[in-house]
XYZ file of C-alpha atoms in Angstrom:
737
model
C 19.404 1.134 -26.587
C 17.563 3.389 -24.117
C 18.766 2.718 -21.255
C 22.178 2.670 -22.612
C 21.111 6.169 -23.878
C 20.448 6.921 -20.130
C 23.422 6.168 -18.814
C 26.239 7.951 -20.916
C 23.728 10.447 -20.924
C 24.486 10.955 -16.571
C 27.666 9.927 -17.402
C 28.896 12.691 -19.408
C 26.551 15.233 -16.793
C 29.375 13.318 -13.578
C 31.653 14.071 -15.620
C 30.535 17.973 -16.539
C 29.443 19.336 -13.357
C 33.454 17.676 -12.205
C 34.880 19.707 -14.024
C 32.685 22.913 -13.125
C 32.987 22.188 -10.054
C 37.134 21.759 -10.186
C 37.244 25.134 -11.815
C 38.497 28.137 -9.246
C 36.932 31.338 -10.697
C 39.438 34.447 -9.713
C 36.892 37.129 -10.804
C 32.466 37.872 -9.554
C 32.271 37.005 -13.572
C 33.623 33.076 -13.230
C 32.245 32.371 -10.381
C 29.189 33.188 -11.305
C 28.945 31.298 -14.680
C 30.385 28.564 -13.116
C 27.822 28.384 -10.158
C 25.099 29.091 -13.261
C 26.193 26.037 -15.327
C 26.104 23.988 -12.093
C 22.557 25.036 -11.484
C 21.545 23.564 -14.765
C 23.716 20.409 -14.560
C 22.089 19.565 -11.802
C 18.719 19.668 -12.006
C 19.233 18.076 -15.891
C 20.941 15.084 -13.422
C 17.914 14.905 -10.625
C 15.148 14.107 -14.029
C 17.449 11.841 -15.345
C 18.055 10.008 -12.313
C 14.625 10.014 -12.083
C 13.516 8.159 -14.341
C 14.888 4.538 -14.197
C 11.648 2.095 -13.160
C 10.179 2.290 -16.104
C 11.820 3.933 -18.298
C 10.007 2.761 -21.606
C 6.483 1.350 -21.617
C 5.262 1.896 -24.727
C 5.288 1.614 -28.621
C 2.588 2.997 -31.826
C 3.032 2.014 -34.780
C 1.206 3.734 -37.294
C -0.704 2.745 -40.860
C 2.142 4.293 -42.214
C 4.537 1.552 -40.886
C 6.026 4.666 -38.130
C 7.876 2.987 -34.888
C 8.197 5.510 -32.009
C 8.372 4.302 -27.804
C 6.691 6.841 -24.674
C 8.381 6.996 -21.308
C 9.276 9.351 -18.842
C 11.117 11.254 -20.618
C 12.505 12.244 -24.212
C 15.615 11.202 -25.463
C 17.075 12.055 -28.526
C 20.164 10.417 -30.052
C 23.751 12.212 -30.706
C 22.086 13.952 -33.924
C 19.327 15.001 -32.137
C 16.440 12.384 -33.865
C 13.996 11.599 -31.071
C 14.419 7.604 -29.696
C 11.826 8.364 -26.491
C 8.976 10.605 -26.779
C 8.128 12.389 -23.265
C 4.491 10.715 -22.176
C 3.711 14.711 -21.325
C 4.267 15.055 -25.563
C 1.425 15.982 -27.624
C 2.506 12.620 -29.881
C 2.290 10.816 -27.259
C -1.469 11.382 -26.310
C -2.731 8.822 -28.861
C -1.426 6.393 -26.022
C -3.789 7.235 -24.117
C -6.541 8.073 -26.064
C -7.100 5.903 -28.991
C -10.240 3.551 -29.053
C -10.655 0.080 -31.147
C -14.250 2.280 -32.011
C -11.037 4.840 -32.951
C -7.712 4.714 -33.248
C -6.913 7.488 -35.677
C -3.089 6.350 -37.537
C -2.370 3.621 -35.118
C -2.074 0.162 -36.844
C -1.408 -1.239 -32.724
C -0.296 -0.362 -29.253
C 1.854 -1.963 -27.285
C 2.846 -1.676 -23.023
C 6.057 -2.284 -22.129
C 6.008 -3.891 -18.696
C 9.896 -3.350 -17.351
C 11.970 -4.555 -14.348
C 15.316 -3.323 -13.373
C 15.689 -2.426 -16.842
C 14.480 -6.565 -18.576
C 11.061 -6.701 -20.295
C 8.719 -8.556 -18.545
C 5.062 -8.625 -20.283
C 4.410 -7.003 -23.127
C 0.682 -5.919 -23.858
C -0.562 -5.311 -28.030
C -3.606 -4.038 -28.685
C -3.995 -4.543 -32.510
C -6.002 -1.743 -34.459
C -6.470 -3.349 -37.941
C -6.600 -6.381 -40.029
C -9.710 -8.456 -38.450
C -8.659 -7.628 -34.593
C -12.041 -7.504 -32.425
C -13.027 -3.853 -31.987
C -13.259 -3.082 -27.978
C -15.976 -1.409 -26.367
C -15.065 2.415 -26.364
C -15.261 2.768 -22.646
C -12.874 -0.341 -22.082
C -9.300 -0.068 -21.010
C -6.784 -0.088 -22.459
C -3.299 -1.989 -21.639
C -5.375 -3.934 -19.388
C -2.489 -6.768 -18.454
C 0.006 -3.696 -17.549
C -3.459 -2.435 -15.597
C -4.410 -5.313 -13.703
C -0.966 -6.530 -12.676
C 0.444 -2.814 -10.797
C -3.414 -3.079 -9.065
C -2.545 -6.038 -7.836
C 0.774 -5.539 -7.082
C 1.803 -4.845 -3.526
C 1.225 -1.317 -1.564
C 4.305 -0.306 -0.335
C 3.707 2.657 1.440
C 3.527 5.391 -1.710
C 1.627 6.042 -3.544
C 3.117 5.185 -6.939
C 3.406 7.203 -10.852
C -0.042 5.695 -13.038
C 1.783 7.279 -16.298
C 2.389 3.453 -17.675
C -1.851 3.003 -17.102
C -2.787 5.968 -17.984
C -6.805 5.080 -19.010
C -8.884 8.109 -21.478
C -10.938 9.119 -18.317
C -7.639 10.142 -16.547
C -6.285 11.786 -19.897
C -8.465 14.157 -20.213
C -8.147 15.349 -16.780
C -4.597 15.451 -17.025
C -4.879 17.423 -20.719
C -7.260 19.421 -19.108
C -6.201 22.860 -20.536
C -4.676 25.862 -17.241
C -7.007 28.193 -17.854
C -10.340 28.148 -15.394
C -11.322 25.764 -12.657
C -11.503 22.256 -13.209
C -12.835 19.863 -10.496
C -12.813 15.989 -10.878
C -15.551 14.409 -9.280
C -14.525 10.565 -8.969
C -15.846 8.000 -6.178
C -12.902 5.556 -4.192
C -9.729 4.395 -6.333
C -10.545 6.343 -9.147
C -7.413 7.302 -9.450
C -8.155 10.972 -9.385
C -4.918 11.725 -6.681
C -2.905 9.950 -9.302
C -4.401 11.928 -12.123
C -4.387 15.806 -10.550
C -0.368 14.699 -9.353
C 0.361 14.252 -13.477
C -1.259 16.954 -14.651
C 0.949 19.511 -12.746
C 3.747 17.506 -14.463
C 1.763 18.157 -18.224
C 1.087 20.982 -17.113
C 5.026 21.961 -16.133
C 5.914 20.448 -18.756
C 3.282 22.035 -21.400
C 3.658 25.609 -19.815
C 7.305 25.037 -18.200
C 7.823 29.564 -18.457
C 4.947 30.696 -16.340
C 4.673 27.927 -13.858
C 8.400 27.725 -13.309
C 7.659 31.542 -12.626
C 4.712 31.547 -10.830
C 4.769 27.800 -9.162
C 2.467 25.166 -8.186
C 0.816 24.722 -5.426
C -0.692 21.195 -4.152
C -3.014 20.863 -1.028
C -3.822 17.633 1.013
C -5.721 16.875 3.903
C -3.345 15.631 5.655
C 0.535 15.045 6.990
C 0.036 11.681 6.352
C -1.309 11.954 2.755
C 1.532 14.643 1.523
C 4.086 12.222 2.560
C 2.243 9.172 1.001
C 1.869 11.296 -2.204
C 5.500 13.029 -2.115
C 7.339 10.531 -4.748
C 4.802 11.025 -7.023
C 6.033 14.109 -9.694
C 10.398 13.605 -8.534
C 9.661 10.225 -10.442
C 7.716 11.969 -12.905
C 10.958 14.170 -13.256
C 9.226 17.075 -11.490
C 10.320 19.146 -7.639
C 9.982 22.345 -8.616
C 6.175 21.528 -6.447
C 4.850 23.599 -3.240
C 3.366 20.054 -1.094
C 1.121 21.304 1.483
C -2.163 21.283 4.052
C -4.388 23.393 4.729
C -2.269 24.150 7.882
C 0.736 24.514 6.487
C -0.168 27.614 4.249
C 1.161 30.334 7.166
C 4.976 29.890 7.395
C 6.124 29.636 10.769
C 3.044 28.135 12.604
C 2.330 24.602 13.314
C -1.680 23.299 13.813
C -3.294 20.738 15.300
C -7.160 20.064 15.098
C -10.614 21.828 16.652
C -13.541 19.176 17.652
C -16.113 19.237 15.472
C -18.580 21.977 17.197
C -15.447 24.492 16.477
C -13.982 23.809 13.665
C -17.393 24.174 11.825
C -18.212 27.292 13.374
C -14.511 28.670 12.231
C -14.991 26.917 9.211
C -18.445 29.258 8.672
C -18.388 32.508 6.354
C -20.249 34.388 8.982
C -16.299 34.361 11.013
C -14.870 36.663 8.146
C -17.104 39.435 10.142
C -15.956 39.198 12.834
C -12.657 39.165 12.524
C -12.960 42.290 10.149
C -14.769 43.542 13.371
C -12.238 42.516 15.826
C -10.068 45.154 13.661
C -12.810 47.513 13.269
C -12.736 47.273 17.208
C -8.959 48.503 17.276
C -9.685 51.761 15.818
C -11.841 53.026 18.918
C -12.578 56.873 19.353
C -12.128 58.197 23.331
C -15.677 58.873 24.559
C -13.848 62.493 26.305
C -10.906 63.829 25.794
C -7.879 62.509 26.514
C -5.818 64.686 28.686
C -2.014 64.829 28.652
C 1.175 66.628 29.964
C 3.914 67.534 27.927
C 6.632 69.191 29.310
C 3.933 71.168 31.777
C 2.109 71.881 28.832
C -1.487 70.658 28.811
C -2.636 69.116 26.006
C -6.746 67.907 25.079
C -7.244 65.030 22.271
C -10.726 65.669 21.713
C -12.559 62.877 20.267
C -14.071 64.290 16.885
C -9.678 64.397 16.146
C -9.324 61.376 16.617
C -13.076 59.695 15.358
C -11.720 61.938 11.555
C -8.353 60.389 11.401
C -9.700 57.699 11.577
C -12.204 58.206 9.004
C -9.180 59.368 6.913
C -6.843 56.234 7.392
C -10.169 53.622 7.022
C -10.503 56.274 3.626
C -6.995 55.015 3.085
C -7.967 51.545 1.877
C -4.509 50.651 3.215
C -4.353 47.866 5.686
C -4.792 48.135 9.465
C -1.285 48.136 9.933
C -0.422 50.096 6.735
C -3.193 52.182 7.240
C -1.459 53.380 11.580
C 0.467 56.339 10.385
C -2.670 57.834 8.563
C -3.936 57.759 11.419
C -0.810 58.679 13.857
C -0.334 61.578 11.491
C -4.248 62.801 11.282
C -3.767 62.723 15.318
C -0.702 64.576 15.629
C -1.378 66.851 13.881
C -4.000 68.951 15.851
C -1.395 68.127 19.317
C 1.507 69.548 17.844
C -0.892 73.148 16.671
C -2.034 73.503 20.458
C 1.260 72.428 21.862
C 2.418 75.332 19.824
C -0.296 77.342 20.424
C -0.457 77.197 24.492
C 3.545 77.273 24.812
C 3.053 80.742 22.977
C 6.143 79.492 20.430
C 5.737 80.504 16.317
C 3.718 78.878 14.614
C 4.703 77.860 10.806
C 5.209 74.377 8.614
C 9.168 73.491 10.025
C 7.943 74.213 13.808
C 4.793 72.240 13.607
C 6.922 69.048 11.675
C 9.627 69.249 14.250
C 6.358 69.442 16.833
C 4.447 66.468 15.618
C 8.299 64.269 15.577
C 8.594 65.286 19.331
C 5.091 64.155 20.413
C 5.721 61.178 18.467
C 8.619 59.822 20.608
C 6.346 60.729 23.660
C 6.011 57.571 26.134
C 2.189 59.487 27.149
C 1.629 60.164 23.810
C 1.746 56.795 22.178
C 0.465 54.803 24.470
C -2.758 56.880 23.931
C -1.990 56.299 20.169
C -1.365 52.490 21.085
C -4.260 52.269 22.789
C -7.009 53.881 20.071
C -5.471 52.450 17.226
C -2.550 50.016 18.054
C -0.207 47.385 15.209
C -1.806 44.022 15.726
C -0.703 40.934 14.493
C -2.675 38.255 12.860
C -1.870 35.256 16.131
C -2.702 38.545 18.660
C -5.562 40.023 17.129
C -6.691 36.495 17.500
C -6.097 35.790 21.360
C -7.735 38.693 21.890
C -10.619 37.958 19.949
C -10.617 34.033 22.108
C -9.971 34.928 25.454
C -11.904 39.340 25.544
C -15.612 38.578 25.998
C -16.499 41.791 25.482
C -14.717 41.825 22.074
C -16.234 38.505 21.209
C -19.647 40.095 21.584
C -18.962 43.421 20.095
C -17.347 41.402 16.981
C -18.859 38.392 17.317
C -22.706 40.676 17.398
C -23.863 37.644 14.003
C -23.385 35.083 16.846
C -26.123 33.460 18.187
C -24.705 33.447 22.682
C -23.939 30.150 22.014
C -21.968 30.340 19.387
C -19.951 33.583 20.562
C -19.570 31.678 23.960
C -18.035 28.758 22.331
C -16.152 30.802 20.740
C -13.988 32.250 23.455
C -14.182 28.458 24.735
C -11.552 28.250 22.521
C -9.163 30.167 23.614
C -5.457 30.411 22.461
C -2.466 32.482 24.073
C -0.798 34.487 21.399
C 1.757 31.965 21.496
C -1.066 29.140 20.439
C -0.867 26.280 20.028
C -3.366 27.117 16.738
C -5.916 24.549 15.276
C -6.255 23.849 11.304
C -9.340 25.387 11.556
C -7.879 28.864 12.954
C -5.457 28.794 10.456
C -8.323 30.299 7.808
C -9.158 32.752 10.403
C -5.243 33.664 11.660
C -5.210 34.697 6.815
C -7.635 36.601 7.165
C -6.734 38.812 9.823
C -2.816 38.648 7.899
C -5.062 40.272 5.374
C -6.890 42.839 7.395
C -3.917 43.942 8.888
C -1.264 43.486 6.628
C 2.659 44.025 8.151
C 3.280 46.045 11.130
C 5.097 48.735 10.968
C 8.346 49.870 12.176
C 9.225 53.363 11.476
C 13.500 51.864 12.621
C 13.134 48.649 10.873
C 12.028 51.423 7.782
C 14.533 53.834 7.738
C 16.692 50.635 7.422
C 14.273 48.405 4.751
C 14.533 51.697 2.712
C 18.859 52.356 3.454
C 18.527 48.362 2.539
C 16.329 48.666 -0.929
C 18.570 51.783 -2.362
C 21.205 49.406 -1.080
C 20.252 46.076 -2.877
C 19.138 47.823 -6.520
C 22.652 49.265 -6.858
C 23.506 45.528 -6.177
C 20.940 44.522 -8.682
C 22.362 46.882 -11.281
C 25.786 46.030 -10.937
C 24.956 42.236 -11.738
C 22.524 43.439 -14.237
C 25.515 44.295 -16.294
C 27.747 41.471 -15.090
C 25.163 38.905 -16.835
C 24.993 41.431 -19.856
C 28.490 40.376 -20.762
C 27.524 36.882 -20.631
C 25.953 34.468 -22.463
C 24.994 31.446 -20.589
C 22.038 29.998 -23.092
C 19.602 30.272 -20.168
C 17.785 32.954 -18.627
C 19.733 34.073 -15.541
C 17.825 36.222 -12.223
C 19.881 39.788 -12.224
C 17.893 39.447 -8.498
C 19.365 36.467 -7.081
C 23.479 36.957 -8.441
C 22.891 40.158 -6.346
C 21.939 37.565 -3.218
C 24.471 35.726 -3.767
C 27.425 38.510 -4.325
C 26.521 40.143 -0.585
C 26.904 37.076 0.462
C 23.762 36.678 2.269
C 21.634 32.783 1.602
C 19.417 33.494 -1.495
C 15.894 31.219 -2.327
C 16.824 29.732 -5.946
C 14.035 28.370 -6.267
C 9.788 29.203 -6.816
C 8.611 26.549 -4.036
C 11.029 28.446 -1.690
C 10.547 31.701 -2.283
C 6.344 30.689 -2.248
C 6.548 28.762 1.202
C 8.489 31.898 2.441
C 5.560 34.425 1.224
C 2.208 34.291 2.265
C 1.390 36.263 -0.364
C 2.389 34.439 -3.027
C 0.572 34.513 -5.928
C 0.064 29.932 -7.990
C 0.032 30.109 -11.212
C -2.277 26.886 -10.368
C -3.640 24.963 -7.246
C -4.665 21.834 -7.141
C -6.407 20.291 -4.137
C -7.395 16.717 -3.013
C -9.577 15.640 -1.116
C -11.143 19.186 -1.563
C -14.600 18.349 0.104
C -13.418 18.625 3.478
C -12.437 22.448 2.896
C -14.560 24.789 5.113
C -15.968 27.937 3.011
C -13.355 30.140 5.466
C -10.435 27.883 3.816
C -11.700 27.966 0.046
C -11.411 32.253 1.146
C -7.542 31.222 2.321
C -7.100 28.931 -0.401
C -8.139 31.906 -3.916
C -5.733 34.365 -2.656
C -3.689 32.236 -4.135
C -4.032 31.253 -7.674
C -5.444 35.583 -7.845
C -6.136 33.661 -12.088
C -8.802 31.120 -10.431
C -6.104 28.314 -12.624
C -7.145 25.328 -9.746
C -7.604 21.871 -10.084
C -10.166 20.754 -7.750
C -10.192 16.432 -6.714
C -12.417 15.889 -4.429
C -15.850 12.900 -3.438
C -19.307 15.197 -2.519
C -19.947 11.185 -0.627
C -17.307 10.491 0.919
C -17.419 14.624 2.922
C -16.891 13.727 6.204
C -15.739 17.103 8.349
C -18.349 19.455 9.189
C -17.586 22.243 7.675
C -16.951 20.625 4.110
C -18.597 20.956 1.112
C -22.902 19.855 0.181
C -21.958 20.684 -3.119
C -19.784 21.597 -5.670
C -21.242 24.384 -6.914
C -22.263 25.743 -3.104
C -18.043 26.781 -2.306
C -16.802 27.269 -5.940
C -19.709 29.601 -6.814
C -19.215 31.842 -4.661
C -15.780 32.978 -5.486
C -16.348 31.783 -9.669
C -19.402 31.615 -10.556
C -19.360 30.093 -14.325
C -15.650 29.809 -14.464
C -15.263 25.874 -13.464
C -16.496 22.939 -14.490
C -17.040 18.826 -13.975
C -15.664 16.401 -15.109
C -16.115 11.829 -13.294
C -14.155 9.401 -12.655
C -16.743 6.956 -13.245
C -13.700 3.648 -13.215
C -12.785 2.114 -9.780
C -9.381 0.894 -10.671
C -8.265 0.294 -6.931
C -11.431 -1.383 -4.987
C -11.965 -4.950 -6.347
C -16.370 -5.778 -6.795
C -16.446 -7.735 -4.050
C -15.545 -4.618 -1.699
C -17.870 -2.249 -2.949
C -20.869 -4.114 -3.590
C -20.719 -3.921 0.566
C -19.240 -0.064 0.319
C -22.178 0.434 -2.009
C -24.840 -0.538 1.199
C -23.125 2.305 3.062
C -22.986 5.062 0.347
C -26.847 3.942 -0.092
C -27.277 4.765 3.776
C -25.621 8.703 2.956
C -27.501 9.129 -0.320
C -29.346 6.384 -2.248
C -28.862 8.216 -5.596
C -25.301 8.129 -5.114
C -23.905 5.983 -7.876
C -20.890 4.063 -6.593
C -17.913 3.891 -9.673
C -18.080 0.051 -11.406
C -15.410 -1.708 -10.172
C -12.358 -3.054 -13.048
C -11.279 -5.925 -11.519
C -12.101 -8.914 -8.570
C -10.313 -10.472 -6.259
C -12.244 -13.821 -5.862
C -12.165 -13.774 -1.570
C -15.733 -11.944 -0.362
C -15.094 -9.265 3.022
C -15.863 -10.780 6.157
C -17.116 -9.629 9.289
C -16.357 -11.217 12.328
C -18.276 -10.860 15.423
C -16.458 -10.668 19.430
C -17.394 -9.836 22.418
C -15.684 -7.358 24.528
C -13.717 -9.362 26.283
C -12.149 -10.570 23.873
C -11.961 -7.929 21.494
C -8.007 -7.245 21.887
C -7.273 -11.056 21.016
C -9.204 -11.575 17.823
C -8.355 -8.142 16.902
C -4.439 -9.479 17.399
C -5.132 -12.771 15.901
C -6.741 -11.258 13.056
C -3.357 -9.190 12.134
C -0.929 -12.069 12.221
C -3.326 -13.944 9.284
C -3.001 -9.914 7.689
C 0.206 -10.149 7.926
C 1.505 -14.080 7.267
C -0.372 -13.836 4.327
C 0.559 -10.306 2.967
C 4.447 -10.550 3.800
C 5.031 -8.048 1.736
C 2.190 -5.921 1.299
C 0.317 -3.521 4.322
C -2.239 -4.271 6.551
C -4.263 -1.042 7.894
C -6.633 -1.616 11.298
C -8.228 1.808 11.249
C -10.278 2.406 14.735
C -13.035 4.710 15.947
C -10.351 8.417 16.799
C -11.594 7.302 21.062
C -9.451 3.816 20.187
C -6.103 4.556 18.557
C -3.937 5.320 21.188
C -5.271 2.371 23.352
C -4.952 0.103 20.160
C -2.341 0.382 19.466
C -0.896 -0.422 23.012
C -2.117 -3.671 22.944
C -0.822 -5.186 19.710
C 2.289 -4.000 20.750
C 2.213 -5.267 24.264
C 4.004 -8.752 24.710
C 2.201 -10.374 27.370
C -0.979 -9.199 24.540
C -0.414 -9.312 20.996
C 3.293 -8.743 20.497
C 2.858 -7.738 17.190
C 7.436 -6.706 16.792
C 7.076 -2.608 17.839
C 9.257 -2.089 14.464
C 6.106 -3.715 12.517
C 3.819 -1.353 13.513
C 3.382 2.175 13.868
C 0.711 4.512 15.029
C -0.492 7.456 12.543
C -1.478 9.709 15.062
C 2.593 10.352 16.727
C 4.954 8.340 14.042
C 5.909 11.014 11.045
C 7.317 7.344 9.066
C 3.652 5.455 9.869
C 3.238 4.963 6.218
C 7.107 2.758 6.147
C 5.292 0.165 8.524
C 3.980 -3.564 7.236
C 1.133 -2.607 9.711
C -0.425 1.041 10.951
C -3.050 1.974 13.236
C -5.143 4.521 12.159
C -8.811 7.097 12.803
C -10.733 7.477 9.982
C -9.419 11.161 9.295
C -6.138 9.680 8.098
C -6.277 7.264 6.264
C -8.738 9.247 3.989
C -7.401 9.202 0.538
C -4.663 5.914 0.790
C -4.322 2.685 0.207
C -3.609 -0.650 1.929
C -3.509 -4.378 0.537
C -5.903 -5.449 3.633
C -8.196 -3.048 5.889
C -9.788 -4.380 8.953
C -11.958 -2.188 9.629
C -12.917 -2.019 13.785
C -16.445 -1.353 15.237
C -17.292 0.319 12.755
C -20.840 0.859 15.244
C -18.589 3.536 17.233
C -17.991 5.147 13.696
C -20.830 5.835 12.807
C -21.466 7.858 15.818
C -18.639 9.615 16.699
C -19.061 11.989 13.822
C -22.117 13.967 12.782
C -20.980 12.146 8.920
C -20.382 8.526 10.232
C -21.943 7.167 8.003
C -19.637 9.301 5.426
C -16.209 8.248 7.963
C -18.343 4.558 7.500
C -17.270 4.674 3.547
C -13.826 5.583 3.284
C -12.716 2.731 5.219
C -14.170 0.397 3.903
C -13.158 1.567 0.560
C -9.084 1.619 1.399
C -8.179 -1.963 0.292
C -6.898 -3.513 -2.449
C -6.718 -7.380 -1.432
C -8.437 -8.276 1.289
C -11.446 -6.270 4.005
C -11.994 -7.393 7.758
C -15.359 -5.446 9.798
C -14.124 -6.617 13.399
C -17.224 -5.625 15.983
C -18.502 -6.148 19.095
C -23.003 -6.047 19.621
C -24.705 -5.557 16.602
C -23.412 -5.148 13.327
C -24.356 -2.116 11.817
C -27.139 -1.817 9.477
C -24.832 -0.391 6.137
C -23.046 -3.729 6.805
C -26.067 -6.155 6.923
C -24.292 -7.453 4.154
C -21.956 -9.134 5.715
C -23.871 -10.421 8.546
C -22.301 -13.876 9.126
C-alpha cells in the first residue's frame, strides 16, 4: 500500500512537471511563475526517488491499540490522513528510544526488513504481558541490526535509519545550539550518526538551515566519496561536503611532510601571518624624492607614519585600508606640489592634484612599495621564500623552524598543501579583497542596476501567489539573463566568508589549531557537531584532548557524549585492537563489540623475498571468499605504489587491473573489489576483509605510529590478516603464530 502510494505520487509529480514544461510563458511573469513551480516539483521528485530502498522499516503498537508505521519520509492519503511517519518526527522517537525497562505507551515495536519491495524479515519486541525484560542498555532490533552488519560492504557508507540505537538517537536528536562533541572508538557509528543528525536538523530547523546551510567536513576526498550517498538516501541533498583542503574556493591542496604540517598547524602561525601583513605596511627610513612634471617633491617618513597609523586605526583589512593610506599620503604631496609650483591652494585644486598624483606612475610605484595590494597567495609565497620577511615576521619561531618554513617555498600559483589552507584563510581574513578603482566604479554602477532590477522583481512577485517563498534577487538574476546560484549550498561553496548555520566535522581529532581557527570562522553561532576519537589522532598537529582545541574558541559552550558500543568490528578483531590501544594509552577502554564472527585474526610471517608472492596469495583467497564484498590492503605509505604495481603485474600478482585500485591515484577506488590504501586514506572506511602489510613499518613511519596501527587493524567487518617480515611488533603479540 505504501509503495503504491509512493508510485502514485511519483507519477503525479512527473505529470505535473510535463505540464509545466509545456507551458511556453508569454511574458516574464508567466515564465517566472512556471519556473518557481518547476523548482518545487523537481525538489519533490528528488525526495520521492531517493527513498525506495526501505521505504517503511518500523511499526509501533501502543497500549491503546493505535498503530503507526515509521519510514524514510512522511506519506499521507488523499484526505491527508497519515500513512507513514518520517523517522525524524517526534512521533517516531519511541521507535529508537523505548526500552524494556521504560517502554512508555508502547505495547510492541516491530522492525521490518525489506528487499526489492518485499518483506524478508520481521523482528518484534513485545513490551507487555509475559515478555522478559532485556537489560536497559541492550540493543533493539537485533535481527535487523546484525543482518545489516553482516552484509557485504558496497564501497559506500549506508544509512542506519532502520537500526539507529538509543545512544545514537540521543546524539541525532540533540539540540541545535552549541557544540556537541561525539567521542567514539572504531565501529561505534559516530560518522553515520552525525550524518543522520544533519538530516534531522534540516527537518527540525528547515527554515533556519535552508537559509544558512549545513557544512560537513571530512578527513580526505576518499572518505567524502565514501559518505556522499548517506544524506541523499535520507532525502536531503542541500548539504555541502568538503575537506579542510577544500574550504578555499578554487584552491586544490596536497600533503606536507609531518614536520612542516606540525609547524604550519601551530597557533603561533596566526601571529606570523599577521606580522607578515604588517611587514608590508612600510615607512621609509629617509625622505623619498619624487620629480613630478619638473616639480620636486619630498615624501617625509613622518607623513607616511601618520598615514599608516590612520589606516590601521580604520580597523579595516589591509587591502581595504589601502585607500585610507593612499589618501593620507597624497594630501601632503598635493599640497607641496601646489605650493612649489606657485598655484593657488584651495580644496578644489587640492582634490584635482591628488587625483593627478594618484595616476602618476612614479607615485603609484612608491605607494605600491609602501602599502602594496596583496592576495593571500602572494603573501604566503613571499613568506615562504623571502629570508628577510621570514626573519622579520617569524620571530616567535626558533631558527630551525624559520629555516623549515622557508624550505617550504611556494610560488604564488602553488602548489599548496593542506596545511597551507588555514594559513591562506588567515591571510584572506587579514587582507580582505583587493580594491581596484575601475572595478569599484563598475561595481557601483552594477549595484545600482541590480537594485533597480530587484525592485522590479519584488513588484512582480507581489502580484503572484505561489504558495511558497521566492527570492527576488534570484528572480532578478535570471531575468537579467545571467546564471544564478539557485541553492544555498551552491552560494556557500563559492563564498569563503559564508556563515553556516551548522557545521559537522568528522575525524575532528586530526585538525590542527590553525585549522580550528578556519572552521570557527565558518560558523559564528558555534552550532557544531564534532565527531572523532582522541585515541585515533594520527596527525602530528592533531588534538591531544577536546578541551585543548575547543576551549580557546567556545569555553563552556561544548558538551561531550560518548558512544561505547562497537557495531562494525567483530569481537575477535577488537581483542587484537585492544592491545594496540593499550600501547597508546593504558587508561583507554576500547568499545565493546556487539557481534562475533567466530574467526580469529591471523598473522602470516614471510621472508622478504616471498613478501609479494605471499601477499598475492592472501589477496586471491580473500577475493574468492568475499565474492560480493570488498578487500583492502593497508600498507606503509612508501610501499603503496609498488604494492599496487606488483599486484597488477601479470608476472607477479596477476590481479586483473579492473579489480584493484590504488587509493592515492584512483578517484573510484572505493568501487573496486580490492584497494591498496595508506593508513590516512583508510581512516573512517570499512571493508569486509583487511590485510595489514608490514605493521612494524607502519609503526615506524610516523611519530604516532601506534595510532596508525590501531586505525589499520580496526577497518574490517569480517576478516583481519597481518602480513609481516622480521619480528611481529609487541603491540600484536597476541597474533604470534
